[in-house]
Coordinates of C-alpha atoms and ligand atoms in Angstrom, one line a residue:
Chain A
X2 CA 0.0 0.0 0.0
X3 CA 1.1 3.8 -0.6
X4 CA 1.8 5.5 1.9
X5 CA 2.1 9.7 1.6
X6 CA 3.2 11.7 4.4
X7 CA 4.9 15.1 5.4
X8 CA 7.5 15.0 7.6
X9 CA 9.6 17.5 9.1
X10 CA 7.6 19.7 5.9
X11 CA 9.0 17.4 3.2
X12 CA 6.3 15.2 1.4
X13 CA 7.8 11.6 1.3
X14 CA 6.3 8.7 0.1
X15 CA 6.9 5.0 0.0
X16 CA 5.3 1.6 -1.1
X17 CA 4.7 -0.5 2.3
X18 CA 3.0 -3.8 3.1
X19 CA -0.2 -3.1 5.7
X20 CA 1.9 -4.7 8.7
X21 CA 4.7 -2.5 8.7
X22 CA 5.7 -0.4 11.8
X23 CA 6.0 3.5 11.6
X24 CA 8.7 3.3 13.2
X25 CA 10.3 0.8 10.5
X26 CA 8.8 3.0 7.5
X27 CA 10.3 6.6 8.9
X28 CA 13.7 4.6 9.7
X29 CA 13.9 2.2 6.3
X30 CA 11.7 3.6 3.7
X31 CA 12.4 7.1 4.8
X32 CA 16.0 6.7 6.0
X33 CA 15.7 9.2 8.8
X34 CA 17.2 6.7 11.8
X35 CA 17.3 9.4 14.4
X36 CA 14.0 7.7 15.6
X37 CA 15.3 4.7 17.7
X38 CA 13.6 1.6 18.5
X39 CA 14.1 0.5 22.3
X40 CA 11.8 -1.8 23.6
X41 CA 9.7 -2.6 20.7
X42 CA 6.6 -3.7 23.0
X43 CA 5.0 0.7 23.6
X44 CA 7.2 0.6 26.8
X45 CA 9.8 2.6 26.0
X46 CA 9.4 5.8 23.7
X47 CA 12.6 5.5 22.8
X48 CA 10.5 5.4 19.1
X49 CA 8.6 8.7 19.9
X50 CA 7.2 11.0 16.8
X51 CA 5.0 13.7 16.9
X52 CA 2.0 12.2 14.5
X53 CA -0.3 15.3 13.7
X54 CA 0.9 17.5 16.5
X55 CA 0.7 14.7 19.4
X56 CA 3.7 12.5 20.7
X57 CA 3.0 8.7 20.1
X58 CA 5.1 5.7 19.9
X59 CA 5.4 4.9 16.4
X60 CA 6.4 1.1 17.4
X61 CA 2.7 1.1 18.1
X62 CA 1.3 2.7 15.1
X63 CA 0.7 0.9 11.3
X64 CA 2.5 3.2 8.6
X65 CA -0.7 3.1 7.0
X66 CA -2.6 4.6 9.7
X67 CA 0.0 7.4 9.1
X68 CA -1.3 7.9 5.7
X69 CA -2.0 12.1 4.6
X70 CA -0.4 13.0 8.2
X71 CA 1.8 15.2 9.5
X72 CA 5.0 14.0 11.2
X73 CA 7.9 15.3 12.9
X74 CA 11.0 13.5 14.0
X75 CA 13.8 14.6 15.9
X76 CA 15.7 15.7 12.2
X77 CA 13.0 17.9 11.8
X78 CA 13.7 20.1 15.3
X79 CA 16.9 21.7 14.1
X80 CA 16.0 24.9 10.9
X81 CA 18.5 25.9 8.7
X82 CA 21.6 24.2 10.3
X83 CA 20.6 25.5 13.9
X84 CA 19.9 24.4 17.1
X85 CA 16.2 24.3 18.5
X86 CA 15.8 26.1 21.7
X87 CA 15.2 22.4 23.5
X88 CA 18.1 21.0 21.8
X89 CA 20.6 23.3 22.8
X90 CA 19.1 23.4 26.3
X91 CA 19.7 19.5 26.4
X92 CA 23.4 20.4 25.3
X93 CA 24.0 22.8 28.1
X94 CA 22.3 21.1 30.4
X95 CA 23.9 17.5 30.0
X96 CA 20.3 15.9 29.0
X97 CA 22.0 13.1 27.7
X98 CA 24.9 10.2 28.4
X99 CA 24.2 7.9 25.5
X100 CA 22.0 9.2 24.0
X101 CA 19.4 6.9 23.3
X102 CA 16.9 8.1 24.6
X103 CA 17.1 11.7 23.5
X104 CA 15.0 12.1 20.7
X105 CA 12.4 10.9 22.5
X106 CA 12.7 13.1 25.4
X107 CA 12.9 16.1 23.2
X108 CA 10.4 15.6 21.3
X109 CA 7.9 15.4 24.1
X110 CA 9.7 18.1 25.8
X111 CA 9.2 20.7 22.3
X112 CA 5.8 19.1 22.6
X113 CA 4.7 20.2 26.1
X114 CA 6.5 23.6 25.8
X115 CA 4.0 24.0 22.8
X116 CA 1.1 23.8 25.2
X117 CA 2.7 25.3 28.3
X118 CA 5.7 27.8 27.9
X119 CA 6.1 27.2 31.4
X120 CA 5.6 24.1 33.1
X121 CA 6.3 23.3 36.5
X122 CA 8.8 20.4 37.5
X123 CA 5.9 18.1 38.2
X124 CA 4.2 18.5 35.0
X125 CA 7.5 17.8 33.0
X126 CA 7.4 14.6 35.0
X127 CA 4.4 13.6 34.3
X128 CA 4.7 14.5 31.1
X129 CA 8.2 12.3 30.5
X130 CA 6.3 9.5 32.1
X131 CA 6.0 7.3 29.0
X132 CA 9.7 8.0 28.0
X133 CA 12.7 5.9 29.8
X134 CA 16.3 6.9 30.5
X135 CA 18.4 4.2 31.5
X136 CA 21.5 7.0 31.9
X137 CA 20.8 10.1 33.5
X138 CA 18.0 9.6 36.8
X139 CA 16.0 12.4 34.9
X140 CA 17.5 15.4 36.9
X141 CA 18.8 17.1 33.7
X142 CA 16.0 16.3 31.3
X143 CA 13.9 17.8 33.7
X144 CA 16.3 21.0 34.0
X145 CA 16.5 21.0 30.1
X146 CA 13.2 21.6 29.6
X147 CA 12.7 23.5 32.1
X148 CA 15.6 25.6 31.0
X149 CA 14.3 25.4 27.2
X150 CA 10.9 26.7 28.4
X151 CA 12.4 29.9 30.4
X152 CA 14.4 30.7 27.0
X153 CA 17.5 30.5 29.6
X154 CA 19.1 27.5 27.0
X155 CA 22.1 30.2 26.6
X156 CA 24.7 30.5 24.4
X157 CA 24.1 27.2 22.3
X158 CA 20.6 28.4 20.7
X159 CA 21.1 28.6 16.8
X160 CA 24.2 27.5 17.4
X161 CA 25.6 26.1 14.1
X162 CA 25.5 22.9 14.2
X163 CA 28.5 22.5 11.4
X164 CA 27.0 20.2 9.4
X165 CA 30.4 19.3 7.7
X166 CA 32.1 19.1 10.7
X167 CA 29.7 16.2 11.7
X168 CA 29.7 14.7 8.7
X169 CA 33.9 14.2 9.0
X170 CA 33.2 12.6 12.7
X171 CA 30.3 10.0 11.4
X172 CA 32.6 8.9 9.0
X173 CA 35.8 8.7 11.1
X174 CA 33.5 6.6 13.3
X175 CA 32.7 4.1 10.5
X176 CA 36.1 3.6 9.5
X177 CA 36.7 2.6 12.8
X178 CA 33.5 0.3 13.2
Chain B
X24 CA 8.8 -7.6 15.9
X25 CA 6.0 -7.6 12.8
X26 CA 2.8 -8.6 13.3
X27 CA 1.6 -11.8 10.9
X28 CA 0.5 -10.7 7.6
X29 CA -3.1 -9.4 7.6
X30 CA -5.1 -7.6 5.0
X31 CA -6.0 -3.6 6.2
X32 CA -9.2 -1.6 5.0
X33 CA -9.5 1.9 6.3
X34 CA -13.7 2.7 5.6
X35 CA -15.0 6.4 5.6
X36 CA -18.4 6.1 6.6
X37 CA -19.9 3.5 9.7
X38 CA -21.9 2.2 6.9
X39 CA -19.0 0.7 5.3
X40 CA -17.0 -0.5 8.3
X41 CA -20.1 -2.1 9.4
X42 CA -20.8 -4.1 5.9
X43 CA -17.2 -4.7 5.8
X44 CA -17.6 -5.8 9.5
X45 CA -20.7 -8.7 8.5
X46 CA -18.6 -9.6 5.3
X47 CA -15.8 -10.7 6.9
X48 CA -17.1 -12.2 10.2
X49 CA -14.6 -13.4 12.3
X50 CA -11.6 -12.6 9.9
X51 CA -12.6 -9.1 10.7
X52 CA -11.0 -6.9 13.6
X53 CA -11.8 -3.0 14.6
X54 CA -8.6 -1.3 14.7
X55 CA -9.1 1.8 17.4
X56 CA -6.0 3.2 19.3
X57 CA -4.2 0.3 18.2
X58 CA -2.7 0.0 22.1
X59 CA -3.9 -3.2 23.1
X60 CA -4.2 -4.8 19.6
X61 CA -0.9 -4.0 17.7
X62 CA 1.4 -4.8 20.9
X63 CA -1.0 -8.3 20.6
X64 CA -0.1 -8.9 17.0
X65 CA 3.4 -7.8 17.6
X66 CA 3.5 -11.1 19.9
X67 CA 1.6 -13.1 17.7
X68 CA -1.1 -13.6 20.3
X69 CA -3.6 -12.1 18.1
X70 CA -3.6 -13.0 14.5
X71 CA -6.4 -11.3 12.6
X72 CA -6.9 -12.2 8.9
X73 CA -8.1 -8.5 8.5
X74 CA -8.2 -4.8 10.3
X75 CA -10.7 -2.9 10.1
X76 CA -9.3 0.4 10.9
X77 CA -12.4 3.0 12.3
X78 CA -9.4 6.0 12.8
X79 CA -10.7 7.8 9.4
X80 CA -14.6 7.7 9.9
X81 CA -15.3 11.2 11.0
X82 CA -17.4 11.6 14.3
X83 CA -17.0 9.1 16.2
X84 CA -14.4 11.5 18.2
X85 CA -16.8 13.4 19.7
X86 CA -18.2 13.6 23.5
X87 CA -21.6 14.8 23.4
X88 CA -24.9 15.1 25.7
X89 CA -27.4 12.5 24.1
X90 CA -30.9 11.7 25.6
X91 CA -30.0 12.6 29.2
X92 CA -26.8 10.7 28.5
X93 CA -22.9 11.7 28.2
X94 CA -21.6 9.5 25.1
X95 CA -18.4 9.0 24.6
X96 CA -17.5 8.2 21.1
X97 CA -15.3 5.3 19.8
X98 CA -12.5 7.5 18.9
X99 CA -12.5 9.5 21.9
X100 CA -8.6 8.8 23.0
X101 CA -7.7 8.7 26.9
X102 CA -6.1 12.2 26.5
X103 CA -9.5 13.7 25.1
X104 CA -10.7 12.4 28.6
X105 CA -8.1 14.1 30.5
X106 CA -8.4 17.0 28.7
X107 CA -12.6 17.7 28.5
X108 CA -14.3 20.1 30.3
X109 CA -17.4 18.4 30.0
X110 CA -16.1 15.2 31.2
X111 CA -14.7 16.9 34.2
X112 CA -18.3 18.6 34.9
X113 CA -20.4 15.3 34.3
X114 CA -18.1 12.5 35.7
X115 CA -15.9 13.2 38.5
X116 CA -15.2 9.6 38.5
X117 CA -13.7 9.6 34.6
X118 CA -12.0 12.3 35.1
X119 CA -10.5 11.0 37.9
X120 CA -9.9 7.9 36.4
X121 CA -8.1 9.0 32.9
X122 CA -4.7 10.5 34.0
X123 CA -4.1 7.3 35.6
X124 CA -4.3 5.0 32.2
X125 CA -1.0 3.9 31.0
X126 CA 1.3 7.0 29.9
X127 CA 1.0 10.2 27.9
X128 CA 1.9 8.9 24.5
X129 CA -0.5 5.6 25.2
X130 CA -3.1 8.1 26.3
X131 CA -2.8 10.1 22.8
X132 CA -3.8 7.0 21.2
X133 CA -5.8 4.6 23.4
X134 CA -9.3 5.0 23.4
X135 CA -12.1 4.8 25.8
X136 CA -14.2 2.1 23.9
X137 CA -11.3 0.2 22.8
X138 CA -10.7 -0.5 26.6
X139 CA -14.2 -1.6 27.0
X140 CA -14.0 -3.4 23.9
X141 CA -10.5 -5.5 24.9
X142 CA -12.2 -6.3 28.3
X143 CA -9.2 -6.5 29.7
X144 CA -9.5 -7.4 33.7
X145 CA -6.3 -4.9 34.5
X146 CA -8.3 -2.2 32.5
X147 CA -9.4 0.3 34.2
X148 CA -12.5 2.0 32.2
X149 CA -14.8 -0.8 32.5
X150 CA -14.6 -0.9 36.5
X151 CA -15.8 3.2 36.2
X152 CA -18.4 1.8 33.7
X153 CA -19.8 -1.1 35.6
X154 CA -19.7 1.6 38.8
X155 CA -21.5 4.2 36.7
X156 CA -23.9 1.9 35.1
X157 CA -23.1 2.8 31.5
X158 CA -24.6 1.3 27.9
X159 CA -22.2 0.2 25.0
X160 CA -23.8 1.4 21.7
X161 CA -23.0 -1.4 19.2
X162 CA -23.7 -0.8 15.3
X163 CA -24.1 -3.5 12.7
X164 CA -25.3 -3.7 9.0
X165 CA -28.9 -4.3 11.0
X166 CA -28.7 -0.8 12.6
X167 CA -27.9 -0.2 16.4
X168 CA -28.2 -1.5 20.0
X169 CA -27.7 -0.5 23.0
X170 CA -25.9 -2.9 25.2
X171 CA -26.2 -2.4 29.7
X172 CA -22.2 -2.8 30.6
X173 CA -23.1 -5.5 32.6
X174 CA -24.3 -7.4 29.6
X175 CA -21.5 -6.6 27.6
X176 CA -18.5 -7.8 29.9
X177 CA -18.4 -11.2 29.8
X178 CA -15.0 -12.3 30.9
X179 CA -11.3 -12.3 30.2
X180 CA -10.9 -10.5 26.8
X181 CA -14.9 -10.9 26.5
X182 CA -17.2 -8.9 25.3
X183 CA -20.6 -10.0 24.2
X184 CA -20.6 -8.0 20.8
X185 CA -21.7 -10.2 17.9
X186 CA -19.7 -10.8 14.8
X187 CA -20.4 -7.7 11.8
X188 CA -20.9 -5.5 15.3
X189 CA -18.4 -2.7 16.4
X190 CA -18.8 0.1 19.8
X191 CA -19.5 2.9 18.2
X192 CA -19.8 5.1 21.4
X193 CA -20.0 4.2 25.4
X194 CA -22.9 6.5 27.3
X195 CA -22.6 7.0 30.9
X196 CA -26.1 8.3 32.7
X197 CA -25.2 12.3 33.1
X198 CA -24.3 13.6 36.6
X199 CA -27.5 15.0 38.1
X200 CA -26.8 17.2 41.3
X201 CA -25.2 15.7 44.6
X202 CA -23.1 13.5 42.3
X203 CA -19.6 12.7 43.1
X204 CA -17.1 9.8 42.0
X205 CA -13.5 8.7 42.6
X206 CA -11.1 6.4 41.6
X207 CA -8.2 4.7 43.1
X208 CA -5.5 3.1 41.7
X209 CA -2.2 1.7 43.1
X210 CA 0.4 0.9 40.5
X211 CA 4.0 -0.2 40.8
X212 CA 5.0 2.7 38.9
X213 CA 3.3 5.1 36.6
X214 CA 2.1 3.6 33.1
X215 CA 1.8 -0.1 34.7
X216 CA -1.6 -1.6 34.9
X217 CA -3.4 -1.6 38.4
X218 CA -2.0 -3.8 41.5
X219 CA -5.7 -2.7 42.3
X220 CA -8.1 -0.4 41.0
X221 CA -11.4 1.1 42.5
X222 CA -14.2 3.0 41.1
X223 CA -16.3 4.6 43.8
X224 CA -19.6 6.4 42.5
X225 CA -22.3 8.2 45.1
X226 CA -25.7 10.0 44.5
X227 CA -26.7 11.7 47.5
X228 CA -29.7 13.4 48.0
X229 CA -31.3 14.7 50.7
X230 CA -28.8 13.2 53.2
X231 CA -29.7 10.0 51.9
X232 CA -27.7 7.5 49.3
X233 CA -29.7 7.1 46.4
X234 CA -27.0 5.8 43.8
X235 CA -24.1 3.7 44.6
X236 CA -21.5 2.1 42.3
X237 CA -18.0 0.3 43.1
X238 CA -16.2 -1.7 40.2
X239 CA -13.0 -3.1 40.8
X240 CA -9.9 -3.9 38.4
X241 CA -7.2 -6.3 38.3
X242 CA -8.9 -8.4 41.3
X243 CA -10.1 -10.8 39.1
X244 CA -11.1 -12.6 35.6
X245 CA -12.9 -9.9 34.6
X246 CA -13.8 -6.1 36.3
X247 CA -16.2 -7.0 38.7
X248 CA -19.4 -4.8 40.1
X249 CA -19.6 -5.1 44.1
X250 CA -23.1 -5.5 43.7
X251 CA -23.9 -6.7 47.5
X252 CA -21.8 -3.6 48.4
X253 CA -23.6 -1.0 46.6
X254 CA -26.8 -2.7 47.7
X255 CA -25.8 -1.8 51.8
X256 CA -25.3 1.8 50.6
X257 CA -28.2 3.0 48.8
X258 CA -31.3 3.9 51.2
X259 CA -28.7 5.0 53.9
X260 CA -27.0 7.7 55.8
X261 CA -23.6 8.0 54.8
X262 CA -21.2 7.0 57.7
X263 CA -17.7 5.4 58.3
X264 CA -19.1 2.7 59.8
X265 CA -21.6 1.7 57.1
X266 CA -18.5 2.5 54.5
X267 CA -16.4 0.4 56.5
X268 CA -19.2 -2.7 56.2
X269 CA -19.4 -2.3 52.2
X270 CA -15.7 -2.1 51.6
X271 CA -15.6 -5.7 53.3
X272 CA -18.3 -6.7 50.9
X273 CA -16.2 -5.2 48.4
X274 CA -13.2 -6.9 49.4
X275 CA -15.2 -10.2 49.4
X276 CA -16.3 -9.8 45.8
X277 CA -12.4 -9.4 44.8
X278 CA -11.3 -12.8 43.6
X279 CA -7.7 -11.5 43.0
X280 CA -4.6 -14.3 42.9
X281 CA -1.1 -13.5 43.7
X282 CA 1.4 -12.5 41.0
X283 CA 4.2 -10.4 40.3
X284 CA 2.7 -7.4 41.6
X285 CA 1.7 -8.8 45.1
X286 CA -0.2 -11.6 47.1
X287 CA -3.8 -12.2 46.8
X288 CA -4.5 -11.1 50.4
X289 CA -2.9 -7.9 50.4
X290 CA -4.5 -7.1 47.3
X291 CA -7.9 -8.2 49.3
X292 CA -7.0 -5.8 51.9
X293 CA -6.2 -2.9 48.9
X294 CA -10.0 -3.4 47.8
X295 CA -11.0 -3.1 51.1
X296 CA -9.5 0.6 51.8
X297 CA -9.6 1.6 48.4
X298 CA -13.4 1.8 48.6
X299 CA -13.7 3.0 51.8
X300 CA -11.1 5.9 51.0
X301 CA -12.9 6.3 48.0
X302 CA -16.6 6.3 49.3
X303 CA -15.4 9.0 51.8
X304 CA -13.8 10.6 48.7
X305 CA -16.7 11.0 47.2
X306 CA -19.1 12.5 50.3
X307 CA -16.0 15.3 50.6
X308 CA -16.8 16.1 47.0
X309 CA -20.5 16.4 47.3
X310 CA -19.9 18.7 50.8
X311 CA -17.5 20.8 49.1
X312 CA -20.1 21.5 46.4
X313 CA -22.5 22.2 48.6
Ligands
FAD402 C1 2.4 0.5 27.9 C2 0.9 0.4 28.0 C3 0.3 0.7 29.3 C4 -1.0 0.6 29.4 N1 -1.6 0.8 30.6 C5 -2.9 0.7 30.8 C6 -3.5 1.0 32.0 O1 -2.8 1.4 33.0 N2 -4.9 0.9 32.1 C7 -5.6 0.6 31.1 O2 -6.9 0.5 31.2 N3 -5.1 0.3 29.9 C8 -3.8 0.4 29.7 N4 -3.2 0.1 28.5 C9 -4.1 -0.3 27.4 C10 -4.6 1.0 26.7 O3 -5.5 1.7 27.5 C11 -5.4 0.7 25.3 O4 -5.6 1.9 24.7 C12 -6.7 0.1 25.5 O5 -6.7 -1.1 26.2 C13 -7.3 -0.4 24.1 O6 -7.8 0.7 23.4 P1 -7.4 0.9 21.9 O7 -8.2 2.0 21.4 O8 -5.9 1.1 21.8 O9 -7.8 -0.4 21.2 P2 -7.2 -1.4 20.2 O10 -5.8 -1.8 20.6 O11 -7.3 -0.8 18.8 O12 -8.2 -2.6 20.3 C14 -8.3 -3.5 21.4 C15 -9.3 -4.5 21.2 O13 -10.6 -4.0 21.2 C16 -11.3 -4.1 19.9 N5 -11.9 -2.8 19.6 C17 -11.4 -1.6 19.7 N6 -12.3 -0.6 19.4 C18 -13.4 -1.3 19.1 C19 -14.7 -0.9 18.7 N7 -15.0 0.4 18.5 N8 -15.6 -1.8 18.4 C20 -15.3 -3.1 18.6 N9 -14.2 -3.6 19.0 C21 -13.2 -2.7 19.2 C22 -10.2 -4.5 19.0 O14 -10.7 -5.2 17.9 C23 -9.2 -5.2 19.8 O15 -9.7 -6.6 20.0 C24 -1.9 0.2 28.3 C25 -1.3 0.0 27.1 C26 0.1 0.1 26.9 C27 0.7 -0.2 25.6
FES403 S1 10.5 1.1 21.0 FE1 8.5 2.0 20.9 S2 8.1 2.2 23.0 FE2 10.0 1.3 23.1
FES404 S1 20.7 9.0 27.9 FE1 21.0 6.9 27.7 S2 19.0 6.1 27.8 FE2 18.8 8.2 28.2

């Protein structure tokens, strides 16, 4: 079946079979693998996307049900080469050890500061409650969103993210793989 | 993990879901929220031939005041719940009930009458429905019915729908005046089904109880109804001690086995002050209204 979506603004399409994953048809099909896939049984949201303005875990969605939406990965929160406020706040605020989890958190933390510029730290809780971290204990997810929501993330917002510069490291890393 | 092949339809219009629905009889399955069923196929445990996915017929997302009834419509997710005004106004009870299913991101999708539908004994929506004594509208090719909740839980992962027939919206009776409801749910951490779960719903008028419901999750094959319970309430004075009584009828009703989340007789014991805390709950929230 064809499935037609825009993501991050870019219409993409692909040819899937009915039982495949969203999460498989934004990572294969589509090639964007910045989505990860943790638990693969909705515990997780290591998988999270934002399907028509709402965070989900696309482990748990049929592509075809994605069919004429709207999505948005974690590619899609940097513009032009620059950091998005929660990204950079994640940055300065060590929101991450491996990583894993990240795009996930972020996503539902650029999500919630949608609704509520300014949430308090129990409501960024409850909010991350259908993401894990196996790394940090949560204190600086919490403080980067917080910190993202207060437009304190600092120095790092639209900071260039030198694209080449990234591009050298991912492929030093796969000569080395 | 990929689910067996199946075919998928998505219909526009009830009317052709519902022939869809009667052509393929048991080779058919309602796709809602996907929560329960995908993370099934995922496993294999569920291996329908063909989804019927209801996500792109337009309406049934809507929570509306019908015949003296609130009805909650099959696409109405757990986060609509959460988030409605008129929920909050008309059912204390669901409103205090939806934050507490699964997480966030399973809320955004999960729906209302896809937890009735699974009849899943750690659900929680069918204990608030069997407390508040709500009616499962089921559509076929024939036209409609309208089901009492009792009727339509039948056990473990049964409902009593026939095949060709999908929920097309749950109805709970609206909130008159003096109307309070509560529920209580201990979990081992948030997003995990219930240890326990307890609806607790009161009508009080007059000084006097004139409605009572108490359903009860995870405490057995199915969400059970206290119905000996309820019975000691209505007709009497609310009081600690009378509370105290039902919520060891309640606790009797609970046919709960040990597991990983705890021994049977502890959980006995959960029932037991769940619904007494809740009951008391719900007389502070009819005082408070005035
Ligand atoms: C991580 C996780 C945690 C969860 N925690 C909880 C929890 O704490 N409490 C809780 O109550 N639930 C919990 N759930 C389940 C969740 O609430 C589901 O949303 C719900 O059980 C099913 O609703 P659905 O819309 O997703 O249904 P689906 O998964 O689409 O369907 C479930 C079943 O119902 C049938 N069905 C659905 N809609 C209809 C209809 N309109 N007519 C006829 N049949 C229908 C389907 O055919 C299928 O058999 C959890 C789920 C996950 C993944
Ligand atoms: S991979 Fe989807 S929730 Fe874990
Ligand atoms: S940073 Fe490693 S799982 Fe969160």
């Amino acid at each position: 079946m064809r499935v037609d979506v825009t993501i991050n603004g870019e219409p993409r399409s692909a040819e899937v079979e009915p039982r495949t994953l969203l999460v498989d048809f934004i990572r294969t099909h589509l090639g964007l693998t910045g989505t990860h896939v943790g638990c693969d049984t909705t515990s997780c949201g290591a998988c999270t996307v934002i399907l028509d303005g709402k965070p989900v875990k696309s482990c748990t969605v049929l592509a075809v049900q994605a069919h004429g939406s709207e999505l948005r990965t974690v590619e899609g929160l940097r513009q032009n080469g620059r950091l998005h406020p929660i990204q950079a706040a994640f940055k300065e605020h060590h929101g991450l050890q491996c990583g894993f989890c990240t795009p996930g958190m972020m996503l539902v933390g650029a999500a919630l500061l949608e609704k509520n510029p300014a949430p308090s730290e129990e409501e960024i809780r409850w909010e991350l409650s259908g993401n894990l971290c196996r790394c940090t204990g949560y204190m600086n997810i919490v403080e980067a969103i917080k910190a993202a929501g207060a437009g304190s993330a600092g120095d790092a917002v639209g900071e260039d993210l030198g694209a080449a510069e990234s591009v050298a490291a991912a492929e030093e890393m796969e000569a080395h793989a | 993990m990929y689910p067996a092949p199946f075919e998928y339809s998505a219909p526009t219009t009830l009317e052709e879901a519902t022939a869809l629905l009667a052509e393929l009889g048991d080779e058919g399955r309602v796709l809602a929220g996907g929560q329960s069923l995908l993370p099934m196929m995922k496993l294999r445990l569920a291996t329908p031939g063909h989804l019927v996915d209801i996500n792109r017929i337009p309406g049934l997302d809507r929570i509306e005041h019908v015949d003296g009834h609130l009805q909650i419509g099959a696409l109405v997710r757990h986060a609509d719940v959460v988030d409605s005004q008129e929920i909050a106004d008309a059912s204390p009870l669901m409103a205090s009930t939806a934050p507490w299913v699964a997480d966030p991101l399973v809320r955004n999708r999960g729906t209302v009458c896809g937890s009735v539908a699974h009849c899943d004994p750690e659900g929680d929506w069918n204990s608030v429905m069997l407390a508040l004594g709500a009616e499962v509208v089921a559509a076929s090719r024939h036209g409609e019915r309208v089901i009492p909740i009792e009727d339509f839980v039948v056990d473990y992962f049964t409902n009593s729908l026939q095949a060709g027939e999908m929920v097309t919206a749950v109805r709970i009776p609206r909130g008159d005046a003096g109307t309070a409801g509560k529920y209580l749910k201990l979990e081992r951490k948030v997003g995990d089904y219930a240890t326990v779960g307890v609806a607790t719903h009161l009508r009080i008028d007059g000084g006097t109880i004139v409605e009572a419901g108490i359903g009860l999750t995870s405490v057995g094959p199915r969400n059970i109804k206290a119905r000996e319970a309820e019975a000691m309430l209505v007709g009497e004075a609310p009081s600690s001690e009378l509370f105290a009584e039902a919520a060891r009828a309640a606790a009797l009703a609970s046919d709960p086995a040990s597991d990983v989340r705890g021994p049977a007789d502890y959980k006995r014991a959960v029932v037991e002050a769940y619904v007494r805390r809740g009951l008391e709950a719900c007389v502070r929230q009819i005082s408070e209204e005035g």
